[in-house]
Amino acid sequence: KSFAELIQSMKDNQSKVTELIQGQTESAVKQAEGFIKTLQQEITNMLTLGADLQHLELLSQTNNDVQFLERAVSLPSLTEYKKPYVFLVCPYNSFERDSMAVDELIEKLNTTS
């Protein structure tokens, strides 16, 4: 290959690597946004449950067991089944190697041109 073709090939590879990194970054951001939205909903649910538990604690101080049970059943967050969430996060999702490859390509382009 000629020198110009080599440079063009390196630029093409750099472009492909850059696109790959951008795609992975966008995917990671979307996944993180989904986790954040789910966590915010869980926080809201837990705050509601906490308020209902405080209300239930106040109700438990009454001497009327029937009234306590009737009111306790009326608290929706205490009667609904809630499935716990499990989050799997890969802590090794790093773009360090990709960044190093791009830096190498840029350095090669700079030294050859």
PDB file of C-alpha atoms in Angstrom:
ATOM      1  CA  LYS A   1       0.000   0.000   0.000  1.00  0.00           C
ATOM      2  CA  SER A   2       1.039   3.514  -0.530  1.00  0.00           C
ATOM      3  CA  PHE A   3       1.549   5.932   2.291  1.00  0.00           C
ATOM      4  CA  ALA A   4      -1.686   7.814   1.443  1.00  0.00           C
ATOM      5  CA  GLU A   5      -3.696   4.573   1.488  1.00  0.00           C
ATOM      6  CA  LEU A   6      -2.206   3.666   4.851  1.00  0.00           C
ATOM      7  CA  ILE A   7      -3.202   7.030   6.293  1.00  0.00           C
ATOM      8  CA  GLN A   8      -6.717   6.697   4.843  1.00  0.00           C
ATOM      9  CA  SER A   9      -7.030   3.195   6.293  1.00  0.00           C
ATOM     10  CA  MET A  10      -6.009   4.467   9.718  1.00  0.00           C
ATOM     11  CA  LYS A  11      -8.523   7.316   9.494  1.00  0.00           C
ATOM     12  CA  ASP A  12     -11.256   4.840   8.535  1.00  0.00           C
ATOM     13  CA  ASN A  13     -10.344   2.613  11.488  1.00  0.00           C
ATOM     14  CA  GLN A  14     -10.323   5.615  13.796  1.00  0.00           C
ATOM     15  CA  SER A  15     -13.794   6.570  12.575  1.00  0.00           C
ATOM     16  CA  LYS A  16     -15.101   3.032  13.146  1.00  0.00           C
ATOM     17  CA  VAL A  17     -13.653   2.895  16.658  1.00  0.00           C
ATOM     18  CA  THR A  18     -15.102   6.327  17.449  1.00  0.00           C
ATOM     19  CA  GLU A  19     -18.554   5.208  16.252  1.00  0.00           C
ATOM     20  CA  LEU A  20     -18.270   2.040  18.325  1.00  0.00           C
ATOM     21  CA  ILE A  21     -17.373   4.014  21.439  1.00  0.00           C
ATOM     22  CA  GLN A  22     -20.240   6.438  20.860  1.00  0.00           C
ATOM     23  CA  GLY A  23     -22.684   3.544  20.448  1.00  0.00           C
ATOM     24  CA  GLN A  24     -21.479   1.872  23.634  1.00  0.00           C
ATOM     25  CA  THR A  25     -21.646   5.162  25.506  1.00  0.00           C
ATOM     26  CA  GLU A  26     -25.210   5.841  24.337  1.00  0.00           C
ATOM     27  CA  SER A  27     -26.241   2.324  25.321  1.00  0.00           C
ATOM     28  CA  ALA A  28     -24.689   2.682  28.780  1.00  0.00           C
ATOM     29  CA  VAL A  29     -26.373   6.068  29.279  1.00  0.00           C
ATOM     30  CA  LYS A  30     -29.795   4.667  28.299  1.00  0.00           C
ATOM     31  CA  GLN A  31     -29.328   1.739  30.668  1.00  0.00           C
ATOM     32  CA  ALA A  32     -28.297   4.091  33.488  1.00  0.00           C
ATOM     33  CA  GLU A  33     -31.310   6.329  32.821  1.00  0.00           C
ATOM     34  CA  GLY A  34     -33.572   3.276  33.056  1.00  0.00           C
ATOM     35  CA  PHE A  35     -31.982   2.309  36.367  1.00  0.00           C
ATOM     36  CA  ILE A  36     -32.407   5.853  37.680  1.00  0.00           C
ATOM     37  CA  LYS A  37     -36.084   5.923  36.689  1.00  0.00           C
ATOM     38  CA  THR A  38     -36.691   2.561  38.370  1.00  0.00           C
ATOM     39  CA  LEU A  39     -34.836   3.645  41.506  1.00  0.00           C
ATOM     40  CA  GLN A  40     -36.824   6.888  41.674  1.00  0.00           C
ATOM     41  CA  GLN A  41     -40.057   4.881  41.490  1.00  0.00           C
ATOM     42  CA  GLU A  42     -38.814   2.536  44.205  1.00  0.00           C
ATOM     43  CA  ILE A  43     -37.904   5.504  46.420  1.00  0.00           C
ATOM     44  CA  THR A  44     -41.399   6.918  45.932  1.00  0.00           C
ATOM     45  CA  ASN A  45     -42.924   3.537  46.814  1.00  0.00           C
ATOM     46  CA  MET A  46     -40.749   3.234  49.913  1.00  0.00           C
ATOM     47  CA  LEU A  47     -41.650   6.744  51.073  1.00  0.00           C
ATOM     48  CA  THR A  48     -45.331   5.881  50.680  1.00  0.00           C
ATOM     49  CA  LEU A  49     -44.826   2.645  52.570  1.00  0.00           C
ATOM     50  CA  GLY A  50     -42.941   4.504  55.312  1.00  0.00           C
ATOM     51  CA  ALA A  51     -45.781   7.000  55.697  1.00  0.00           C
ATOM     52  CA  ASP A  52     -48.313   4.162  55.823  1.00  0.00           C
ATOM     53  CA  LEU A  53     -46.246   2.342  58.440  1.00  0.00           C
ATOM     54  CA  GLN A  54     -46.131   5.487  60.577  1.00  0.00           C
ATOM     55  CA  HIS A  55     -49.905   5.782  60.233  1.00  0.00           C
ATOM     56  CA  LEU A  56     -50.240   2.115  61.165  1.00  0.00           C
ATOM     57  CA  GLU A  57     -48.072   2.670  64.221  1.00  0.00           C
ATOM     58  CA  LEU A  58     -50.418   5.437  65.355  1.00  0.00           C
ATOM     59  CA  LEU A  59     -53.404   3.170  64.739  1.00  0.00           C
ATOM     60  CA  SER A  60     -51.808   0.392  66.775  1.00  0.00           C
ATOM     61  CA  GLN A  61     -51.883   2.615  69.832  1.00  0.00           C
ATOM     62  CA  THR A  62     -55.689   2.515  69.893  1.00  0.00           C
ATOM     63  CA  ASN A  63     -57.472   0.041  72.111  1.00  0.00           C
ATOM     64  CA  ASN A  64     -59.980  -0.948  69.431  1.00  0.00           C
ATOM     65  CA  ASP A  65     -58.577  -3.983  67.565  1.00  0.00           C
ATOM     66  CA  VAL A  66     -61.422  -4.096  65.037  1.00  0.00           C
ATOM     67  CA  GLN A  67     -60.905  -0.457  64.092  1.00  0.00           C
ATOM     68  CA  PHE A  68     -57.155  -1.068  63.831  1.00  0.00           C
ATOM     69  CA  LEU A  69     -57.622  -4.018  61.450  1.00  0.00           C
ATOM     70  CA  GLU A  70     -60.178  -2.175  59.304  1.00  0.00           C
ATOM     71  CA  ARG A  71     -57.915   0.824  58.875  1.00  0.00           C
ATOM     72  CA  ALA A  72     -54.770  -1.251  58.371  1.00  0.00           C
ATOM     73  CA  VAL A  73     -56.380  -3.134  55.478  1.00  0.00           C
ATOM     74  CA  SER A  74     -57.324   0.182  53.866  1.00  0.00           C
ATOM     75  CA  LEU A  75     -53.664   1.194  53.489  1.00  0.00           C
ATOM     76  CA  PRO A  76     -52.895   0.240  49.861  1.00  0.00           C
ATOM     77  CA  SER A  77     -49.121   0.079  50.152  1.00  0.00           C
ATOM     78  CA  LEU A  78     -49.424  -2.488  52.932  1.00  0.00           C
ATOM     79  CA  THR A  79     -51.836  -4.754  51.068  1.00  0.00           C
ATOM     80  CA  GLU A  80     -50.264  -4.768  47.588  1.00  0.00           C
ATOM     81  CA  TYR A  81     -47.693  -7.368  46.672  1.00  0.00           C
ATOM     82  CA  LYS A  82     -44.481  -5.715  45.644  1.00  0.00           C
ATOM     83  CA  LYS A  83     -41.827  -7.608  43.740  1.00  0.00           C
ATOM     84  CA  PRO A  84     -38.298  -6.645  44.737  1.00  0.00           C
ATOM     85  CA  TYR A  85     -36.017  -5.377  41.990  1.00  0.00           C
ATOM     86  CA  VAL A  86     -32.643  -6.838  41.250  1.00  0.00           C
ATOM     87  CA  PHE A  87     -30.082  -4.655  39.512  1.00  0.00           C
ATOM     88  CA  LEU A  88     -27.172  -6.187  37.699  1.00  0.00           C
ATOM     89  CA  VAL A  89     -24.521  -3.602  37.007  1.00  0.00           C
ATOM     90  CA  CYS A  90     -21.219  -4.487  35.419  1.00  0.00           C
ATOM     91  CA  PRO A  91     -18.559  -2.384  37.150  1.00  0.00           C
ATOM     92  CA  TYR A  92     -16.027  -3.284  34.469  1.00  0.00           C
ATOM     93  CA  ASN A  93     -17.893  -1.559  31.628  1.00  0.00           C
ATOM     94  CA  SER A  94     -14.977   0.693  30.841  1.00  0.00           C
ATOM     95  CA  PHE A  95     -14.035   2.270  27.567  1.00  0.00           C
ATOM     96  CA  GLU A  96     -10.426   2.641  28.625  1.00  0.00           C
ATOM     97  CA  ARG A  97      -9.116   0.133  26.071  1.00  0.00           C
ATOM     98  CA  ASP A  98     -11.192   1.712  23.317  1.00  0.00           C
ATOM     99  CA  SER A  99      -9.941   5.159  24.248  1.00  0.00           C
ATOM    100  CA  MET A 100      -6.359   3.919  24.238  1.00  0.00           C
ATOM    101  CA  ALA A 101      -6.846   2.435  20.747  1.00  0.00           C
ATOM    102  CA  VAL A 102      -8.231   5.734  19.461  1.00  0.00           C
ATOM    103  CA  ASP A 103      -5.349   7.639  21.057  1.00  0.00           C
ATOM    104  CA  GLU A 104      -2.882   5.268  19.408  1.00  0.00           C
ATOM    105  CA  LEU A 105      -4.487   5.794  16.012  1.00  0.00           C
ATOM    106  CA  ILE A 106      -4.426   9.553  16.432  1.00  0.00           C
ATOM    107  CA  GLU A 107      -0.784   9.433  17.473  1.00  0.00           C
ATOM    108  CA  LYS A 108       0.100   7.296  14.447  1.00  0.00           C
ATOM    109  CA  LEU A 109      -1.745   9.689  12.154  1.00  0.00           C
ATOM    110  CA  ASN A 110       0.049  12.659  13.656  1.00  0.00           C
ATOM    111  CA  THR A 111       3.479  11.074  13.363  1.00  0.00           C
ATOM    112  CA  THR A 112       2.967   9.874   9.782  1.00  0.00           C
ATOM    113  CA  SER A 113       1.520  13.069   8.352  1.00  0.00           C
TER     114      SER A 113
END
